[in-house]
CSV table of C-alpha atoms in Angstrom, one decimal:
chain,number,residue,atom,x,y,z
A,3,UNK,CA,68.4,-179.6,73.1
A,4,UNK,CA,64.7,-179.3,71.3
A,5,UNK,CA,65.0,-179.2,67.7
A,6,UNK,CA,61.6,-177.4,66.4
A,7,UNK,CA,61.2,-177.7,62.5
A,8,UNK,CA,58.6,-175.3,60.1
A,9,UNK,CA,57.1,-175.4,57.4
A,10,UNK,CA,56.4,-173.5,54.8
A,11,UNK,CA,58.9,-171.2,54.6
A,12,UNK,CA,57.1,-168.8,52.6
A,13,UNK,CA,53.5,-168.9,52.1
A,14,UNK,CA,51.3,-166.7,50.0
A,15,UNK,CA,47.4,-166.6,50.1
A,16,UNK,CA,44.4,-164.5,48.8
A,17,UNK,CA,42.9,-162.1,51.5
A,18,UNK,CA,39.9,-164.1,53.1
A,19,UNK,CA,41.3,-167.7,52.4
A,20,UNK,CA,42.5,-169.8,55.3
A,21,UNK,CA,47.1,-170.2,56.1
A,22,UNK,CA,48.2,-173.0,57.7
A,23,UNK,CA,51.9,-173.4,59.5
A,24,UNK,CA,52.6,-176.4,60.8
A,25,UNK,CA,55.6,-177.2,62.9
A,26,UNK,CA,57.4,-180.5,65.1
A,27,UNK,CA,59.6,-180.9,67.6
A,28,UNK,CA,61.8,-183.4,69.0
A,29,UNK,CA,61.8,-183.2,72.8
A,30,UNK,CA,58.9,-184.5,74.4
A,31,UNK,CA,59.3,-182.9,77.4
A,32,UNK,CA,58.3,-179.8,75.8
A,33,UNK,CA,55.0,-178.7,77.6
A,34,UNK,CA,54.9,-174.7,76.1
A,35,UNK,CA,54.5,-173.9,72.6
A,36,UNK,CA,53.9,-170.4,71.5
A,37,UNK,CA,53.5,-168.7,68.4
A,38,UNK,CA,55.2,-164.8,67.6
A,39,UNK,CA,54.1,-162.6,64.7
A,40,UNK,CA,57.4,-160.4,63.9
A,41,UNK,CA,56.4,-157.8,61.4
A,42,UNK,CA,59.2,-156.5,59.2
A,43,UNK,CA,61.5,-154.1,61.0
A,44,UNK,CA,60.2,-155.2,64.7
A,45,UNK,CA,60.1,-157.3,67.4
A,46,UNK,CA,58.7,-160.8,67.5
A,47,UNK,CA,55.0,-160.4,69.7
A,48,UNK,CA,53.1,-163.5,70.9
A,49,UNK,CA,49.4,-164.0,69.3
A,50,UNK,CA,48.9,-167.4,71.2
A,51,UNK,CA,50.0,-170.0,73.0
A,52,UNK,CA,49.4,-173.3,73.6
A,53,UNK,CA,50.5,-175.8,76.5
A,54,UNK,CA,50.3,-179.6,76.9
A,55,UNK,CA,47.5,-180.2,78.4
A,56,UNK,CA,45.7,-178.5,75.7
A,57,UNK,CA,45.0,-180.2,72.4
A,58,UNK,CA,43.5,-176.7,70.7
A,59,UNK,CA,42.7,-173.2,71.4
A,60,UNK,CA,41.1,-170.6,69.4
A,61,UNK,CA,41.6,-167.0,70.3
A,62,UNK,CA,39.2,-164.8,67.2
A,63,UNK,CA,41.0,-165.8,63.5
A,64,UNK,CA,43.5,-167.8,64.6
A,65,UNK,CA,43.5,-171.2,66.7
A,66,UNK,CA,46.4,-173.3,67.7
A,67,UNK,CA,46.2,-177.4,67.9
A,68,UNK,CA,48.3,-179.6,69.1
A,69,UNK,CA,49.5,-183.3,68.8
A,70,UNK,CA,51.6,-184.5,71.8
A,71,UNK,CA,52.2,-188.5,70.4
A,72,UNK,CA,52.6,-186.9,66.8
A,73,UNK,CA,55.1,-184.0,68.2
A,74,UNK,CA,53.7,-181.4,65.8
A,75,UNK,CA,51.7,-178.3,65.9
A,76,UNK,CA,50.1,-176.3,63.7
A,77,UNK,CA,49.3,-172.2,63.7
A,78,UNK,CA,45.3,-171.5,61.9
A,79,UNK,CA,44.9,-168.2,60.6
A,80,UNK,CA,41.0,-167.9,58.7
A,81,UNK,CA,39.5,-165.1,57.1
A,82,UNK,CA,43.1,-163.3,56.6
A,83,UNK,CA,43.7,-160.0,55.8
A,84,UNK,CA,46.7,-157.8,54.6
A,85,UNK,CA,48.0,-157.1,57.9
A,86,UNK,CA,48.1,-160.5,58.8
A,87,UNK,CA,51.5,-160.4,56.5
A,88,UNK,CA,54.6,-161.1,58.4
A,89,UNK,CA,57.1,-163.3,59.8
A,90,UNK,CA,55.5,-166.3,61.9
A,91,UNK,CA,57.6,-168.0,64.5
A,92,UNK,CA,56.8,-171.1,66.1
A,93,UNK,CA,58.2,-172.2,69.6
A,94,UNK,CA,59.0,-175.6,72.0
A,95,UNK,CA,60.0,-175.6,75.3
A,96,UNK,CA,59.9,-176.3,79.1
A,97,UNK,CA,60.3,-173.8,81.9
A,98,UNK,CA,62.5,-171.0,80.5
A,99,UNK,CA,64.2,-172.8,77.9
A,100,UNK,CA,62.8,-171.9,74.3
A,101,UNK,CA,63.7,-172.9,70.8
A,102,UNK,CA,62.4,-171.4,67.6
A,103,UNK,CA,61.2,-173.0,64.4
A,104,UNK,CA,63.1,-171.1,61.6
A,105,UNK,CA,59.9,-169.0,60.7
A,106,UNK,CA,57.3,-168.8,58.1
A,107,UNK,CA,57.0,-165.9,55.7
A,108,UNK,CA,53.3,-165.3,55.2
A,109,UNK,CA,51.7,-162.9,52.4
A,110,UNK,CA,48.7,-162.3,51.9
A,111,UNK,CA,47.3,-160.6,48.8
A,112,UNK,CA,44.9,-158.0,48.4
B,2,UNK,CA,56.2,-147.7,79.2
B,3,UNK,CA,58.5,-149.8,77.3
B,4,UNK,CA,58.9,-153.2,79.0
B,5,UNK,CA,61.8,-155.0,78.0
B,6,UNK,CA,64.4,-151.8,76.1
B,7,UNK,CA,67.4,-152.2,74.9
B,8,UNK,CA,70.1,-149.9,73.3
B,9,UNK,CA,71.4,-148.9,70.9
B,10,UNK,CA,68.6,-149.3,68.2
B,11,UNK,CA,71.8,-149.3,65.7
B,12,UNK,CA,75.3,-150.2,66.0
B,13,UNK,CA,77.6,-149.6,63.2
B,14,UNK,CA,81.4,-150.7,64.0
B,15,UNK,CA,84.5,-151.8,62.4
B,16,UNK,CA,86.0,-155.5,62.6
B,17,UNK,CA,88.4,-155.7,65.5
B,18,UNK,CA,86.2,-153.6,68.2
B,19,UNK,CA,84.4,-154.4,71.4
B,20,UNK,CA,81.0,-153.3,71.8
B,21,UNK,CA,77.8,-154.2,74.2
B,22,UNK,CA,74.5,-154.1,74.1
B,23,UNK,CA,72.4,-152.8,77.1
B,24,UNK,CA,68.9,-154.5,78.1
B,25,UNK,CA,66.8,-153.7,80.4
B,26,UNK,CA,63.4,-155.2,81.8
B,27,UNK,CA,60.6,-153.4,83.9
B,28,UNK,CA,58.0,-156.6,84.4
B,29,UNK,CA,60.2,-157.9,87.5
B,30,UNK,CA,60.6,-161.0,85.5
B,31,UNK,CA,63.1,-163.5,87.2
B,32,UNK,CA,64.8,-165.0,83.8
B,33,UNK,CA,66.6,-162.9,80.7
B,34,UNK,CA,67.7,-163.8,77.3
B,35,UNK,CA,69.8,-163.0,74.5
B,36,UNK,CA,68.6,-163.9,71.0
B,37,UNK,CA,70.3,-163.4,67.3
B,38,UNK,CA,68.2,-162.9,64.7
B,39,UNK,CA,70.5,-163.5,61.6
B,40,UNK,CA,69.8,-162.5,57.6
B,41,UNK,CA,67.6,-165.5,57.1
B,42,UNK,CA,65.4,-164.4,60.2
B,43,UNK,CA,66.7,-167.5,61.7
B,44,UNK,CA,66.4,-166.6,65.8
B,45,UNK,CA,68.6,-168.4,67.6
B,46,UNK,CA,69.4,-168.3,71.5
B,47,UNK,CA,72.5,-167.2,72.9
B,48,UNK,CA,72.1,-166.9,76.5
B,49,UNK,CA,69.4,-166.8,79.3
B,50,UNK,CA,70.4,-165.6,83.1
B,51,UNK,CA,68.0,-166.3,85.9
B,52,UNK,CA,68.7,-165.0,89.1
B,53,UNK,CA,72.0,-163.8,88.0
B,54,UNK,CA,73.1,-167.1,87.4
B,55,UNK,CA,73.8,-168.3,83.4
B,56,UNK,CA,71.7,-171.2,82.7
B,57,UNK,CA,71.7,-171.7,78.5
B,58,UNK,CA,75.0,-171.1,76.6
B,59,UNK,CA,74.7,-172.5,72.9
B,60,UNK,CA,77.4,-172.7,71.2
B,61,UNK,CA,78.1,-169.0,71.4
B,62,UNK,CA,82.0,-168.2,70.8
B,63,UNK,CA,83.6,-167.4,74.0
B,64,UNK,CA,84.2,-163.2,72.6
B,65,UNK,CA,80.2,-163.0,73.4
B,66,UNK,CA,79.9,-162.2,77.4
B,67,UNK,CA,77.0,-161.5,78.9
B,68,UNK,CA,76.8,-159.7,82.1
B,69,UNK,CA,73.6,-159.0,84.7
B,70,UNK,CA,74.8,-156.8,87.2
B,71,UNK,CA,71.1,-157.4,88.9
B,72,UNK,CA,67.7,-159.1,87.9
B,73,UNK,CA,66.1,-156.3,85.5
B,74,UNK,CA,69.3,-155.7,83.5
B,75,UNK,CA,71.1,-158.0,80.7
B,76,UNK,CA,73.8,-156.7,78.9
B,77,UNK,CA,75.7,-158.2,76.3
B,78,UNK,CA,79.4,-157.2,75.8
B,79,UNK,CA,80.6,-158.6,72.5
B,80,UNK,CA,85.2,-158.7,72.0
B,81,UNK,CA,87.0,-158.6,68.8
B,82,UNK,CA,83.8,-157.9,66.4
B,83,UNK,CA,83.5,-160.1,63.1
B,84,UNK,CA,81.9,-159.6,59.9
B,85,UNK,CA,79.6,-162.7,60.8
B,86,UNK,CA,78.4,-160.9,64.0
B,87,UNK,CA,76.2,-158.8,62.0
B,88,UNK,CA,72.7,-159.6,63.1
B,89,UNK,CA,69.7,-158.2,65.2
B,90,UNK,CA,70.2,-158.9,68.0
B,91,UNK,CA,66.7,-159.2,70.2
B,92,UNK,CA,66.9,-159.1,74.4
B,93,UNK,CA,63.8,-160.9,76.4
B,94,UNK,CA,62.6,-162.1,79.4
B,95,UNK,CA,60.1,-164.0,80.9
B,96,UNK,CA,58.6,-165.0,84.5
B,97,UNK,CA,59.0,-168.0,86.2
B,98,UNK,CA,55.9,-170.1,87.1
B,99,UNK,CA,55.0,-173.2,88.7
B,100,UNK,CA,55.9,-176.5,87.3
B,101,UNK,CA,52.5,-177.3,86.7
B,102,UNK,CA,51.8,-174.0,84.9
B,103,UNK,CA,55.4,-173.4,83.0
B,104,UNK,CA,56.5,-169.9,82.4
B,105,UNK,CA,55.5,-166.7,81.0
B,106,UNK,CA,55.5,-166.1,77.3
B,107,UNK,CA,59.0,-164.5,76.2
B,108,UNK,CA,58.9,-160.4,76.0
B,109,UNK,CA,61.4,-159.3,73.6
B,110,UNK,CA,62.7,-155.9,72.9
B,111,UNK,CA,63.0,-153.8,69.8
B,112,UNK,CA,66.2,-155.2,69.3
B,113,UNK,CA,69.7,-153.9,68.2
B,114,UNK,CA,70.7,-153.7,64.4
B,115,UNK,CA,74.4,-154.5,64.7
B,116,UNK,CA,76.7,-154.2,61.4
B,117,UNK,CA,80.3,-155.2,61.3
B,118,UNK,CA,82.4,-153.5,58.4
């Protein structure tokens, strides 16, 4: 099966700057890779997505690219703000078959 | 309108005892999952059914069963509890598409806080 890596782990930042996640995976058959914000205490909610025809998208603050030969992806959050803070999960798959990156712990500090 | 529910919110239950977890899913999306979200916040796939038919197992010990008596429901009937099956454990679904277009995004639930004492 995929095997989808993350990094950081934990990442703290000053409200305003810029957080980076970057993430690969093994399977290069993966054509979907999505991006879930799970707040503490709740459920893990897409913020984008990306698929693998699509080298970047931006949707507002935060803008996904994507390297297909390089296998890796990367989650850009600018201008953050405290509510930004929160588990993010990165994702690689095909058709209904998804496997999670083991998540990145972002702070961001008023 | 909650989309994808499951219940109980909580489940608090002694070593030894069978339990399940209920899911249910209102978008009339064709493929279900189940998901463990362990201590570390590691989420990890245990199942997926589409169409009623089991198509992802993952290593999951053979006391985790999951059932679909029809396409909106999920359930997941768990034998002979352990303390190591203490998790959240997080239903989903998502839609089929096109092979061109892929599916859906997941939709996961609120999941279920299960602790084993």
């Amino acid at each position: 099966g995929e095997n989808v890596e993350q990094h950081p782990s934990t990442l703290s930042v000053q409200e305003g700057d810029s957080a980076v996640i970057k993430c690969t995976y093994s399977d290069s058959a993966s054509n979907y890779f999505p991006w879930y914000k799970q707040e503490l205490g709740k459920r893990p909610q897409l913020i984008i997505d990306i698929r693998s025809n699509v080298g970047e998208k931006k949707d507002q603050r935060i803008a996904v690219t994507l390297n297909k030969t390089a296998k890796h992806f990367s989650l850009h959050i600018t201008e953050t703000q405290p509510e930004d803070s929160a588990v993010y999960f990165c994702a690689a798959g095909t058709g209904n078959q998804f496997y999670f990156g083991t998540g990145t712990s972002l702070t961001v500090i008023p | 309108d909650t989309a994808v529910s499951q219940t109980p919110k909580y489940l608090v239950t002694q070593m030894g005892n069978d339990k399940s977890i209920k899911c249910e899913q209102n978008l009339g999306h064709d493929t279900m999952y189940w998901y463990k979200q362990d201590s570390k916040k590691f989420l990890k796939i245990m199942f997926s059914y589409n169409n009623k038919e089991l198509i992802i197992n993952e290593t999951v010990p053979n006391r985790f069963s999951p059932k679909s008596p029809d396409k909106a429901h999920l359930n997941l009937h768990i034998n002979s509890l352990e303390l190591g099956d203490s998790a959240v454990y997080f239903c989903a679904s998502s839609q089929d598409g096109a092979a061109d277009v892929g599916n859906s995004p997941l939709h996961f639930g609120n999941g279920t806080r299960l602790t084993v004492t």
